[in-house]
Structures are given as structure tokens and as C-alpha cells.
Amino acid sequence: MAIIERPVSLEVQPLIVVAPATPSSAMGAVKRPVVTKGWRQWVFTVDHKKLGLMYMATAMFFFLVGGIEAVLIRLQLALPDGKILNADLYNQMFTMHATTMVFLFVMPMAAGFANYFIPLQIGARDVAFPRINAFGFWALLFGGLFINLSWFLGGAADGGWFMYAPNSGPIFSPSHGVDFWTFGLQIAGIASLTGAINLIVTVLNMRAPGMKLMRMPIFTWMILVVQFLLAFAVPVITVALFLLSFQRNFGATFFDVAAGADPLLWQHLFWIFGHPEVYILILPSFGIISEVLPVFSRKPLFGYPFVVFSGAAIGFVGWGVWAHHMFASGLGPVSVAVFSISTMAIAVPTGVKIVNWTLTLWGGKLWFTTAMKFSIGLIVLFTIGGLSGVTHAVAPSDTQQTDTYYIVAHFHYVLFGGAVLGLFSGFYYWWPKMFGKMLNEKLGTWNFWFMVVGMNLTFGPMHILGLQGQPRRMYQWTENRAGEGFFNLGFWNLIASIGSLVLVVGVFLFLVNIYITARNGKVAPLDPWGARSLEWMTSNPPKEHNFDSIPTVHHLDEFFHRKYAEDANGQMQQVATAEQVLKQLEDNADAHIHMPSPSYWPIILAFGLPVTCLGLIYSIPLAIFGGLIILMGTFGWALEPSTAPDSDFDPPSSGDTSKDVVHVG
Amino acid sequence: MWFTLDNLATAHDTHEGAAHSSTGLSNVKLGMWLFLGTECLLFGGLISTYMLYRGRVGTGPRPSQVFDIPFTSVSSFVLLMSSLTMVLAVSAAHKRDDRSTNLWLVITALLGTTFVGGQVYEFTAFYNEGMGFSTSLFSSSFFVLTGFHGVHVTVGIIMLLALRGMLKNNKVPGSRSETVEMIGLYWHFVDIVWIIIFTLIYLIPA
Amino acid sequence: MNTTSATDSHATEHGLSTIGYVRIALILAAITGLEVSTYYVDFGRLFLPALLIMMVIKFVMVVSYFMHLKFDNKVFSWLFYTGLFLAVGVYCAALATFKFFG
């Protein structure tokens, strides 16, 4: 939405947004966009909530793409001598499945939640750099589409998601797939880096008065840790990807053993990024369930500081364990011992979290909503995955497990059982906040059970398959080598494939639920769950400017403490309803609220990136053209103030901006 | 870190509305320092790659055969001095002395251009001595590392000149002195990266 | 924008004077001269440690004085040095696995 200049509405009902700005001057080349309806309100928006929803929609789209790839993989392996995919296509399928799920589903989905809820949770009206925020989204979308473009231009990347040499080289991967992969991840990396800087500054600098760091909701805390990991990990993969591009496109030999190179260099660079990346994937879900569990246990989170510090500890120690992905590569006994011990150490803070969640449930008045079910599902399934992870820390046993289905089982338990269930918990918990309607709980329960049963059927047997020696990335298996009895590979492969179809039904039920809810879902009450944190202290969905007046924070779980107070016996008694709390904020509404103004430049700048990369692959003139788009976007951006000047408002603003959010992005 | 921040946040509570940020610090400056922190990991990776591969010359020339230390010393000195002129530009901008700001910005850009020119000359000379981009692991990693640095300097020059143009036409949105300061931070960072490159790559033989 | 007015006065309060900056630059130039001299004069066993120490001194001086980190809020130092030390840590560890240091 454009700039908001409005008379303060005293009703609880949605206020009327009046007369957006008329740009009086062209800042740089063109006047800034003002349209507040139709597609243009989305494409040029800088509103963190709209961008959050766009992130989530994009991520959901790629989740379905990655899911289809997964199903094709499982159908190929369901029966002996699978004929659905040929070997080449199979390689592309598992590479793109992993790439899509990691970079284009879990990360953007977490970014979507972070974008939407961080400003709300810390009591801010927007993020620190709204235009950079918009740029990050568009870069991610274009990067994701760019990678997938390779399907139609000669075949996708086929070297596995960690793209080890020599599989990444032109001899084993002659199509442009790896080039698209490299450049596409580079673009997505720019998105992550800018997003990380934006969110870190937002959390450090945009908190409401009184919102000390140790009063921040756990979700905000975990996202803060994740953004630090991203900020420092992305440059490492950037280096690796550049080296790979120079090798494939300009004749360098960085990973070519024949030329005397050390292919382990790629492995180090990839995993120095890749291991923090693992925590980048899981910590947002940890944050989500740390919000959900207390609400539905009717208790505060057990040991809040421990959850915060263990999250920070995971983030820190996560930098010292990367080589456990390389135990089978001949690092030498000292390196293996060091990384083995640090890997075992990182299980400790993770265990602390699991204990804290369990003790949050202990003695609580549990309310088994769908969100709660998904959260409990995470605790159980992630723990299973965490335990098989500890077996990898033991180097001798890891040497046996490396590149078998046991590894596949492990990381799907932590990623699907952990990250994905956490995200679904977030959908059910925050849907009423985002859309003002309740997702159907009955359908949600079916959704949950199908996903949990499906995931255990799919990934559980992979432990057995892996320990029996079925190699990862094998595109066919034959009946006469499948073994006998209980350990027959054919049986367990079939079970896993059936499980993946059950999983598909589970996800489909979620889509049905979205559809039904959108058509005639129950309108959400203001505070449907009896929530505890600030994001619930505004209407459903939130107003453009989030809060009519910025709340002053006195407690952890501020919203809860505004609703409840201790009576003489030390019992918590309700003293106000959510409606009353909201009314109070509205009564003290700020007179002038200037929100950051929409802009053309983020999408233009982001669009320059894939054009340039396409040019680098096919024709240099196109790359130069892309470079010019980037240059133009940068200058347009630099010349445009992030918030429209006072004269642009209708009626012109008095210039008294003492209470306004001021942005400098 | 959070203790520092929390003290600031408390100070902020006492006079609400006085500052717009929880820490009282500027968003842009926080973002810029964080960005420079992340750049350490970028250049660290490139420098490590070079260190690993500096002795692997194949049939090409060795580093000591191509490096021209006196020449590079001069261009290093030029870049170092551009940091002085940059800081004088920032200082002038804080004093709202537009004339000096413009002057120092232009001088900084000129010194930067001299450095990049020297790098182009050096690359050409290396090429003529038989050290192409793909000659050896040493040459590839050398050109990637110093090339990345050169691109950073070039971006800096463009920013300096664009900033000068914007200052002249009064087109800088937001605080002028802070914009100069931010570009200054970037410029100094490029300089400190070269301080490391000059020692590790040029002065310490493989 | 508004947020910057505080920093503006802050920087002029604590930054060095022009003479101060020139003095720092002269020291940096002198150290650079000393560094270059190692190319002509044999420093023996001191060669490597001397060069590394001079490099660190120059680095810290530019960061502390030219980039104002010494006078600025500690948060900036935290953000920057976290990245720097993380980089030194992980890359030295990675190089160590290649037996680079011995």
C-alpha cells in the first residue's frame, strides 16, 4: 500500500485508508508508483507483510515442484529395474529435488515467516530497509526460476546438491544445467545476504520501547541467529560458486585433479557454508514451535534463557563441525578427531532445547490443536533424526554410513520431521493472523496424520536400506541382488515409495484446507489461541502500519501480561480481553504515520541479475545489457528517498514527523 | 553484545521518542558494518584459495618470476594514501564543507583510478610474460583474487563519482554526511583488504 | 535521515583532526616502507613474523582511526570483528587440514 495519511480512527473496525500520495517530482527518472489496487500493489510493494506472503507463496510453489521431483524418484525406485526415469534424468531429478527443497522451499518459507512476523513481534511498523526487503524477495524468485529454467534449456544440474568435483565439471556434466545452478544459487545468495542484513538491523534497531533482547519472543531470537549464520555463510558459498563458474566458463582448473588441484577445496568451501546452512534450515522451525508450545500448554516457555542461549550456542558451534561431512575423504586422524568431538558437542545445546520443550508441556493444560500436533510431531521426529545424527559423529561408523540411504534417512528426519513440520505448525498457528480466517481443524488433523504416517513410511525404511548398503543416488536396483527375508531391499523400497504417496495426500489435504478456508472458512476471532506475544496485539490481518500506537513493552510475553495479572493468591487472573487491549492501543493512536513508499527499483534491479547471468552463459552482449539494467536500477534506487517527501502527501503533511517511522533504506 | 545493546535500549526507554532506533545507532551504518563483516568471509575464501594454490605453477611462471615488487609497492602506496583523502572527505562532510568534500572525493577517485590502472598494466605485463588466466592454478587463483579486489575498487570509484555528482546537484536523499561516511567505510575496507593481499601475496614468497 | 543527526555530531566530536589523520597516514606510509624494505634487506628468521605483525598493525590502524571504529559504538566492532575472526578461524582450520602450516 502506498503512503498512509489518515485521520485517526477510534473504532475497532478496520480503519479507512485515505488519499495516497501524489508524487510531485520525479526522483531520478520516473515518479514513484502510487497504485494501491490490483497487481501493482504487490509488484511494487515494500510492505513487509505483503512481501512475507509473497515469499510464502513462492516457497509453497517450489515445495510442490520439489515434491513432484521426489515422487518421481520414489516411483523410479519402487520396483526393480525402474523405467520411469533414465539414469541422466534421475541424476537431474535428485539434484534439483534437494536444491529446490533446501534453497527454494525451506529457506524462503522461513524468510516469509520472518518477514511477516519479526516486525510484528518486536513492535515495529516495518523493517529497517523496506526496499532491500523487496529486492531480496524478487532476487529469490528470479533466482529460483532461473535454476529451473535449465529443465527447458538442455537439462538441469545433475551433480548432486553438493556438486562435488569431478561431477560438476564439463566432462561429467556437459549440459548448461550446472551453470544455471551456479548462477541461480548466486542470485538466491544475494537475496539471502541482503535479507540477512535487513533482518539483523531490524531486530537490533527497530524494537519497540522496552523490548529488550531478553524480552524478545523466541521466534525472533532464532531468526536473529539464523540471519547471522546466513550473513556469514553465504559469502563462503559465493566464493565456491565463483570458482566453479570460472572453471566451467573461463578455463580455470580449481577442482581439476589432473591439473594438480585439490578437489577437497570445494568440499571445504561447500561445507563451511553447508553446515551452518543446516541450522539455517532448522532453527526457524525451532523458533516457531517455541511460540506454539507455550500457547497451547497454557504455560510460559520453560527456561526461556536456556532456549535463547542454546540457540546462540548452536549457531556458534555450527561453524566448527563442517568437516564431519568429509570423514570419508581422508582428512587425516587429527582433523577427524577434532571434528568428531565438536559434532558430538553440538548435540548438547540441541538436547537442551528438547528438554525445555518437553518441560513446557509438563503439567500444562494441553490443547491439541493442529498447530500443537505438528509441534509435538517435530519434537518426536526431530529427536529420532538427531539421534541418527549422533551416530554420524562417530567417525568409524560414519565411514560405513557415508553415501548410503542411512544418511538420506537421517537428514529427512531432521528436515521433514524437523523443519517442515515446524513450518506447518506455523501455518496453522498464524493463519488467522495472516488471513483473518481459521484453517479447518478437522481437516488439519487429517493433514497432520497423513504427513506423519507418510513421512515415517517413506524415511523410516531408509535406515534399513542404508545399513544394508543401498547407495544413495542409485538409479535402479535389481531383484537378484536385493537380498532375502526381512532385509529384502525390494520390500522396503516399495514401502518407502508407498509412504511418499501417503505424504502427497497429506500435502494435498493442506491445499484443500487452504481452498476451503478461503471459500468459507470461519472468521478468526481477535485472539483465537489465547496468545502471548505482540503480533497478536493488532487486528487480523494486521493493519498496514501494524500498530496504531507503538506499545511499550514491560514483560516477556507482553500480550499475555496485558490480559492477565496476578491476584492476591499469586494466581494469574484475566484482567482484560484482547479486544480491550487493542482498544487501548487504538485510543492512543499516533496522529501521523508515514509508511515507506512503494518503489519500482527493487524489482528492476533484481531482474537485471538473471538477465546478466543468462548472458554469461549464452552471449556476452546480453550480459552487458543485464549489467546496464542493474546500473540503472542502482542509480534510480540511490536517487529515490525511501519515504516520500512531505509535499507528496495529500493533503501535504505538516512536516511534523516526530512520531513517524523513518527509513533510510 | 546483547548487554551493550540492552543498556542502550534502557537509555532509550527513559526518553521515549528521542531516538527512532532501539540502539540510537543508524540503520545504514549497522547494515554497512555487518556487510563489511560478511565481506571478510568472501575475501578470506579467495585468499585461502590463493594460499593453497600459489605453489602450483605447472609449466607457467612462478610468482617470484612475475611479481614486480617496486611497481606494486608504489600502487599499494597510492591506495593507502587514497584512504587518507577519503577520511578527509568524510571529515569535511561532517563539517558541512561542500567544497572540500567534493575536492577530496575527486582526489580519492583519481588515486583509486591510478591503482586500478596500475593493476591493468600489471595484468597485461603478466599476460605478456606467459601467465594467462588459465595457465596454472597459481595464475587462476591470483587473477580471481586480485580481480575481485579490482572490481571492488572500481565499484568504489563509481560510487565516489556518482556521490560527487549527486552532492553537486543536491540529489542525495537522506543525510549527506552519512552517505559520504558509508562510502568511506567501503573504501577503507577495500584498502585494508589490499594491505593483507600486499603482504600475503606479494611480499611473502611462495 | 533523522536517525543520523546523532551520529553526525558524534563523529565530529570523536574523530581526529586533519593533522591527526595526516599523522596516521605518515605512520602507515612508514610501515609500508619498512615492509617493502624486506624485499631488499634480509631479515633472516624475523622476516615472516615481522611482515605479519606490520600487516596487522596497518590493518588495525586503518580500521580504528580511518574507519572510526575506536571511537564508535561497540556494536559496530562486534559485527565487523565477528566476521573477521570467523573468517580467520574457519579458513585457517581448512588450510590446516591441507597441511598448509607445516
Short mmCIF file of N, CA and C in Angstrom, two decimals, chain A residues 248-374:
data_model
loop_
_atom_site.label_atom_id
_atom_site.label_comp_id
_atom_site.label_asym_id
_atom_site.label_seq_id
_atom_site.Cartn_x
_atom_site.Cartn_y
_atom_site.Cartn_z
N ARG A 248 34.16 -23.67 -15.16
CA ARG A 248 33.32 -24.18 -16.24
C ARG A 248 33.30 -23.24 -17.43
N ASN A 249 33.39 -21.93 -17.19
CA ASN A 249 33.19 -21.00 -18.29
C ASN A 249 34.45 -20.30 -18.77
N PHE A 250 35.51 -20.27 -17.96
CA PHE A 250 36.67 -19.49 -18.38
C PHE A 250 37.98 -20.26 -18.29
N GLY A 251 37.89 -21.57 -18.23
CA GLY A 251 39.11 -22.36 -18.38
C GLY A 251 39.99 -22.52 -17.17
N ALA A 252 39.54 -22.07 -15.99
CA ALA A 252 40.35 -22.32 -14.79
C ALA A 252 40.23 -23.79 -14.39
N THR A 253 41.09 -24.22 -13.47
CA THR A 253 41.11 -25.65 -13.14
C THR A 253 41.07 -25.87 -11.63
N PHE A 254 40.28 -25.05 -10.92
CA PHE A 254 40.35 -25.07 -9.46
C PHE A 254 40.10 -26.43 -8.82
N PHE A 255 39.28 -27.25 -9.45
CA PHE A 255 38.94 -28.53 -8.83
C PHE A 255 39.34 -29.71 -9.70
N ASP A 256 40.23 -29.46 -10.65
CA ASP A 256 40.60 -30.48 -11.62
C ASP A 256 41.87 -31.19 -11.15
N VAL A 257 41.70 -32.46 -10.72
CA VAL A 257 42.83 -33.19 -10.16
C VAL A 257 43.96 -33.30 -11.18
N ALA A 258 43.60 -33.51 -12.44
CA ALA A 258 44.61 -33.69 -13.47
C ALA A 258 45.53 -32.48 -13.56
N ALA A 259 45.00 -31.30 -13.24
CA ALA A 259 45.81 -30.08 -13.31
C ALA A 259 46.53 -29.81 -11.99
N GLY A 260 46.45 -30.75 -11.06
CA GLY A 260 47.14 -30.59 -9.79
C GLY A 260 46.31 -29.95 -8.70
N ALA A 261 45.01 -29.79 -8.93
CA ALA A 261 44.16 -29.13 -7.95
C ALA A 261 43.73 -30.10 -6.85
N ASP A 262 43.26 -29.53 -5.78
CA ASP A 262 42.76 -30.31 -4.65
C ASP A 262 41.24 -30.27 -4.67
N PRO A 263 40.57 -31.34 -5.08
CA PRO A 263 39.11 -31.26 -5.13
C PRO A 263 38.49 -31.07 -3.74
N LEU A 264 39.29 -31.36 -2.68
CA LEU A 264 38.77 -31.15 -1.33
C LEU A 264 38.50 -29.68 -1.05
N LEU A 265 39.13 -28.79 -1.83
CA LEU A 265 38.89 -27.36 -1.63
C LEU A 265 37.40 -27.06 -1.78
N TRP A 266 36.79 -27.63 -2.81
CA TRP A 266 35.35 -27.43 -3.00
C TRP A 266 34.58 -27.96 -1.80
N GLN A 267 34.98 -29.16 -1.36
CA GLN A 267 34.24 -29.76 -0.24
C GLN A 267 34.32 -28.88 1.00
N HIS A 268 35.52 -28.34 1.26
CA HIS A 268 35.65 -27.47 2.43
C HIS A 268 34.77 -26.23 2.27
N LEU A 269 34.90 -25.55 1.13
CA LEU A 269 34.13 -24.32 0.97
C LEU A 269 32.64 -24.64 1.03
N PHE A 270 32.24 -25.73 0.37
CA PHE A 270 30.81 -26.03 0.37
C PHE A 270 30.31 -26.29 1.78
N TRP A 271 31.07 -27.06 2.55
CA TRP A 271 30.53 -27.44 3.87
C TRP A 271 30.77 -26.38 4.93
N ILE A 272 31.76 -25.50 4.75
CA ILE A 272 31.85 -24.37 5.68
C ILE A 272 30.56 -23.56 5.58
N PHE A 273 30.05 -23.46 4.35
CA PHE A 273 28.71 -22.89 4.19
C PHE A 273 27.65 -23.90 4.60
N GLY A 274 27.82 -25.12 4.17
CA GLY A 274 26.74 -26.10 4.23
C GLY A 274 26.34 -26.50 5.63
N HIS A 275 27.32 -26.51 6.55
CA HIS A 275 26.85 -26.91 7.87
C HIS A 275 26.08 -25.82 8.60
N PRO A 276 26.56 -24.58 8.61
CA PRO A 276 25.66 -23.53 9.14
C PRO A 276 24.30 -23.54 8.43
N GLU A 277 24.32 -23.86 7.15
CA GLU A 277 23.07 -23.94 6.39
C GLU A 277 22.07 -24.91 7.03
N VAL A 278 22.59 -26.01 7.56
CA VAL A 278 21.72 -26.99 8.21
C VAL A 278 20.94 -26.33 9.35
N TYR A 279 21.66 -25.48 10.12
CA TYR A 279 20.98 -24.80 11.22
C TYR A 279 20.11 -23.66 10.71
N ILE A 280 20.49 -23.11 9.56
CA ILE A 280 19.64 -22.10 8.94
C ILE A 280 18.28 -22.73 8.60
N LEU A 281 18.29 -24.00 8.25
CA LEU A 281 17.04 -24.66 7.88
C LEU A 281 16.20 -25.02 9.10
N ILE A 282 16.85 -25.42 10.19
CA ILE A 282 16.06 -25.97 11.30
C ILE A 282 15.69 -24.93 12.35
N LEU A 283 16.56 -23.93 12.59
CA LEU A 283 16.29 -23.01 13.70
C LEU A 283 14.98 -22.23 13.56
N PRO A 284 14.58 -21.80 12.35
CA PRO A 284 13.28 -21.11 12.28
C PRO A 284 12.14 -21.98 12.81
N SER A 285 12.19 -23.27 12.49
CA SER A 285 11.13 -24.16 12.98
C SER A 285 11.22 -24.32 14.49
N PHE A 286 12.45 -24.37 15.01
CA PHE A 286 12.60 -24.40 16.47
C PHE A 286 11.92 -23.16 17.08
N GLY A 287 12.14 -22.03 16.41
CA GLY A 287 11.52 -20.80 16.89
C GLY A 287 10.00 -20.88 16.86
N ILE A 288 9.47 -21.40 15.76
CA ILE A 288 8.01 -21.47 15.63
C ILE A 288 7.42 -22.33 16.74
N ILE A 289 7.99 -23.52 16.96
CA ILE A 289 7.35 -24.38 17.95
C ILE A 289 7.57 -23.84 19.37
N SER A 290 8.64 -23.05 19.56
CA SER A 290 8.81 -22.42 20.87
C SER A 290 7.75 -21.35 21.12
N GLU A 291 7.10 -20.88 20.06
CA GLU A 291 5.95 -19.98 20.24
C GLU A 291 4.68 -20.79 20.47
N VAL A 292 4.55 -21.88 19.72
CA VAL A 292 3.30 -22.64 19.72
C VAL A 292 3.13 -23.43 21.02
N LEU A 293 4.20 -24.09 21.47
CA LEU A 293 4.07 -24.97 22.64
C LEU A 293 3.58 -24.23 23.89
N PRO A 294 4.16 -23.08 24.25
CA PRO A 294 3.65 -22.41 25.46
C PRO A 294 2.18 -22.00 25.34
N VAL A 295 1.80 -21.51 24.14
CA VAL A 295 0.42 -21.05 23.97
C VAL A 295 -0.56 -22.18 24.22
N PHE A 296 -0.26 -23.36 23.66
CA PHE A 296 -1.22 -24.46 23.79
C PHE A 296 -0.96 -25.33 25.01
N SER A 297 0.06 -24.98 25.80
CA SER A 297 0.23 -25.64 27.10
C SER A 297 -0.28 -24.74 28.21
N ARG A 298 -0.65 -23.49 27.84
CA ARG A 298 -1.11 -22.51 28.82
C ARG A 298 -0.08 -22.30 29.91
N LYS A 299 1.18 -22.27 29.51
CA LYS A 299 2.28 -22.06 30.45
C LYS A 299 3.34 -21.24 29.73
N PRO A 300 4.14 -20.48 30.46
CA PRO A 300 5.28 -19.85 29.78
C PRO A 300 6.28 -20.90 29.32
N LEU A 301 7.10 -20.52 28.37
CA LEU A 301 8.14 -21.45 27.90
C LEU A 301 9.06 -21.79 29.06
N PHE A 302 9.38 -23.05 29.20
CA PHE A 302 10.25 -23.47 30.29
C PHE A 302 11.69 -23.04 29.96
N GLY A 303 12.32 -22.30 30.87
CA GLY A 303 13.73 -21.95 30.72
C GLY A 303 14.02 -21.09 29.50
N TYR A 304 13.29 -19.95 29.38
CA TYR A 304 13.48 -19.07 28.23
C TYR A 304 14.96 -18.75 27.96
N PRO A 305 15.74 -18.34 28.99
CA PRO A 305 17.14 -18.00 28.67
C PRO A 305 17.93 -19.18 28.13
N PHE A 306 17.58 -20.39 28.60
CA PHE A 306 18.32 -21.55 28.10
C PHE A 306 18.01 -21.80 26.63
N VAL A 307 16.76 -21.58 26.26
CA VAL A 307 16.39 -21.77 24.86
C VAL A 307 17.11 -20.74 23.99
N VAL A 308 17.18 -19.50 24.49
CA VAL A 308 17.88 -18.45 23.73
C VAL A 308 19.35 -18.79 23.59
N PHE A 309 20.01 -19.08 24.72
CA PHE A 309 21.45 -19.27 24.66
C PHE A 309 21.82 -20.57 23.96
N SER A 310 20.98 -21.60 24.09
CA SER A 310 21.31 -22.82 23.36
C SER A 310 21.18 -22.57 21.86
N GLY A 311 20.21 -21.73 21.48
CA GLY A 311 20.10 -21.39 20.05
C GLY A 311 21.33 -20.65 19.57
N ALA A 312 21.79 -19.69 20.38
CA ALA A 312 23.01 -18.96 20.00
C ALA A 312 24.21 -19.90 19.99
N ALA A 313 24.24 -20.83 20.95
CA ALA A 313 25.36 -21.78 21.00
C ALA A 313 25.37 -22.68 19.77
N ILE A 314 24.19 -23.13 19.36
CA ILE A 314 24.11 -23.94 18.14
C ILE A 314 24.67 -23.15 16.97
N GLY A 315 24.26 -21.87 16.91
CA GLY A 315 24.73 -21.03 15.82
C GLY A 315 26.24 -20.89 15.83
N PHE A 316 26.82 -20.81 17.02
CA PHE A 316 28.26 -20.61 17.11
C PHE A 316 29.02 -21.90 16.83
N VAL A 317 28.66 -22.97 17.54
CA VAL A 317 29.38 -24.23 17.37
C VAL A 317 29.17 -24.77 15.95
N GLY A 318 28.03 -24.39 15.35
CA GLY A 318 27.74 -24.84 13.98
C GLY A 318 28.83 -24.49 12.98
N TRP A 319 29.71 -23.54 13.36
CA TRP A 319 30.82 -23.17 12.47
C TRP A 319 32.00 -24.10 12.60
N GLY A 320 32.00 -24.96 13.62
CA GLY A 320 33.20 -25.77 13.84
C GLY A 320 33.00 -27.24 13.60
N VAL A 321 32.00 -27.59 12.81
CA VAL A 321 31.71 -29.02 12.64
C VAL A 321 31.66 -29.45 11.17
N TRP A 322 31.98 -28.53 10.23
CA TRP A 322 31.66 -28.82 8.83
C TRP A 322 32.33 -30.07 8.29
N ALA A 323 33.54 -30.37 8.81
CA ALA A 323 34.28 -31.46 8.17
C ALA A 323 33.69 -32.83 8.50
N HIS A 324 32.64 -32.90 9.35
CA HIS A 324 32.05 -34.22 9.58
C HIS A 324 31.30 -34.70 8.35
N HIS A 325 31.11 -33.82 7.39
CA HIS A 325 30.55 -34.27 6.11
C HIS A 325 31.62 -34.91 5.24
N MET A 326 32.88 -34.83 5.70
CA MET A 326 34.00 -35.23 4.85
C MET A 326 34.84 -36.34 5.50
N PHE A 327 34.27 -37.06 6.46
CA PHE A 327 35.06 -38.08 7.17
C PHE A 327 35.61 -39.13 6.22
N ALA A 328 34.87 -39.40 5.13
CA ALA A 328 35.31 -40.47 4.24
C ALA A 328 36.33 -39.97 3.21
N SER A 329 36.72 -38.68 3.30
CA SER A 329 37.56 -38.14 2.23
C SER A 329 39.05 -38.19 2.55
N GLY A 330 39.44 -38.77 3.70
CA GLY A 330 40.85 -38.88 4.01
C GLY A 330 41.44 -37.60 4.56
N LEU A 331 40.78 -37.00 5.55
CA LEU A 331 41.26 -35.75 6.12
C LEU A 331 42.48 -35.93 6.99
N GLY A 332 42.66 -37.12 7.48
CA GLY A 332 43.72 -37.35 8.48
C GLY A 332 43.12 -37.49 9.85
N PRO A 333 43.79 -38.28 10.72
CA PRO A 333 43.21 -38.64 12.01
C PRO A 333 42.97 -37.45 12.93
N VAL A 334 43.86 -36.46 12.94
CA VAL A 334 43.68 -35.34 13.85
C VAL A 334 42.42 -34.55 13.49
N SER A 335 42.30 -34.20 12.21
CA SER A 335 41.12 -33.44 11.78
C SER A 335 39.85 -34.21 12.09
N VAL A 336 39.87 -35.51 11.81
CA VAL A 336 38.66 -36.30 12.03
C VAL A 336 38.30 -36.30 13.51
N ALA A 337 39.32 -36.46 14.38
CA ALA A 337 39.04 -36.49 15.82
C ALA A 337 38.44 -35.17 16.29
N VAL A 338 39.05 -34.05 15.84
CA VAL A 338 38.58 -32.74 16.27
C VAL A 338 37.13 -32.53 15.85
N PHE A 339 36.85 -32.79 14.58
CA PHE A 339 35.51 -32.52 14.09
C PHE A 339 34.49 -33.52 14.65
N SER A 340 34.95 -34.70 14.97
CA SER A 340 34.07 -35.68 15.58
C SER A 340 33.62 -35.20 16.96
N ILE A 341 34.56 -34.69 17.73
CA ILE A 341 34.23 -34.24 19.08
C ILE A 341 33.32 -33.01 19.03
N SER A 342 33.67 -32.06 18.14
CA SER A 342 32.83 -30.85 18.09
C SER A 342 31.42 -31.22 17.64
N THR A 343 31.30 -32.23 16.79
CA THR A 343 29.97 -32.63 16.33
C THR A 343 29.15 -33.23 17.48
N MET A 344 29.84 -34.03 18.31
CA MET A 344 29.11 -34.57 19.46
C MET A 344 28.70 -33.45 20.39
N ALA A 345 29.58 -32.42 20.50
CA ALA A 345 29.29 -31.31 21.41
C ALA A 345 28.03 -30.56 21.00
N ILE A 346 27.79 -30.46 19.70
CA ILE A 346 26.67 -29.64 19.26
C ILE A 346 25.34 -30.33 19.56
N ALA A 347 25.39 -31.61 19.86
CA ALA A 347 24.15 -32.29 20.26
C ALA A 347 23.67 -31.78 21.61
N VAL A 348 24.59 -31.21 22.42
CA VAL A 348 24.21 -30.79 23.77
C VAL A 348 23.20 -29.64 23.75
N PRO A 349 23.54 -28.51 23.09
CA PRO A 349 22.53 -27.44 23.07
C PRO A 349 21.22 -27.87 22.40
N THR A 350 21.31 -28.75 21.43
CA THR A 350 20.08 -29.23 20.80
C THR A 350 19.27 -30.02 21.80
N GLY A 351 19.96 -30.85 22.59
CA GLY A 351 19.26 -31.61 23.62
C GLY A 351 18.62 -30.70 24.66
N VAL A 352 19.32 -29.60 24.98
CA VAL A 352 18.77 -28.64 25.94
C VAL A 352 17.40 -28.16 25.46
N LYS A 353 17.32 -27.86 24.18
CA LYS A 353 16.06 -27.36 23.63
C LYS A 353 14.95 -28.40 23.77
N ILE A 354 15.29 -29.64 23.46
CA ILE A 354 14.26 -30.68 23.50
C ILE A 354 13.75 -30.85 24.93
N VAL A 355 14.68 -30.79 25.89
CA VAL A 355 14.28 -30.88 27.30
C VAL A 355 13.36 -29.72 27.66
N ASN A 356 13.73 -28.52 27.21
CA ASN A 356 12.91 -27.35 27.53
C ASN A 356 11.50 -27.45 26.96
N TRP A 357 11.39 -27.94 25.73
CA TRP A 357 10.06 -28.08 25.14
C TRP A 357 9.24 -29.09 25.91
N THR A 358 9.89 -30.20 26.24
CA THR A 358 9.16 -31.25 26.95
C THR A 358 8.67 -30.73 28.30
N LEU A 359 9.54 -29.99 28.98
CA LEU A 359 9.14 -29.48 30.29
C LEU A 359 8.12 -28.35 30.17
N THR A 360 8.05 -27.71 28.99
CA THR A 360 6.98 -26.75 28.78
C THR A 360 5.64 -27.47 28.75
N LEU A 361 5.62 -28.65 28.13
CA LEU A 361 4.39 -29.43 28.06
C LEU A 361 4.01 -29.97 29.44
N TRP A 362 5.03 -30.28 30.25
CA TRP A 362 4.82 -30.96 31.52
C TRP A 362 3.93 -30.13 32.45
N GLY A 363 2.81 -30.72 32.86
CA GLY A 363 1.93 -30.03 33.79
C GLY A 363 1.10 -28.92 33.18
N GLY A 364 1.18 -28.78 31.85
CA GLY A 364 0.38 -27.74 31.21
C GLY A 364 -1.03 -28.23 30.92
N LYS A 365 -1.95 -27.26 30.67
CA LYS A 365 -3.29 -27.65 30.22
C LYS A 365 -3.23 -27.75 28.71
N LEU A 366 -2.88 -28.95 28.22
CA LEU A 366 -2.60 -29.10 26.80
C LEU A 366 -3.85 -28.97 25.95
N TRP A 367 -3.72 -28.24 24.86
CA TRP A 367 -4.83 -28.06 23.93
C TRP A 367 -4.34 -28.55 22.57
N PHE A 368 -4.87 -29.70 22.15
CA PHE A 368 -4.31 -30.35 20.97
C PHE A 368 -4.88 -29.79 19.67
N THR A 369 -4.55 -28.58 19.38
CA THR A 369 -4.89 -28.03 18.07
C THR A 369 -3.95 -28.63 17.03
N THR A 370 -4.23 -28.35 15.75
CA THR A 370 -3.36 -28.88 14.70
C THR A 370 -1.94 -28.33 14.84
N ALA A 371 -1.85 -27.04 15.15
CA ALA A 371 -0.52 -26.44 15.32
C ALA A 371 0.25 -27.17 16.41
N MET A 372 -0.43 -27.48 17.51
CA MET A 372 0.20 -28.18 18.63
C MET A 372 0.64 -29.58 18.20
N LYS A 373 -0.22 -30.25 17.42
CA LYS A 373 0.15 -31.60 16.97
C LYS A 373 1.42 -31.56 16.14
N PHE A 374 1.49 -30.61 15.22
CA PHE A 374 2.68 -30.52 14.39
C PHE A 374 3.91 -30.24 15.26
#
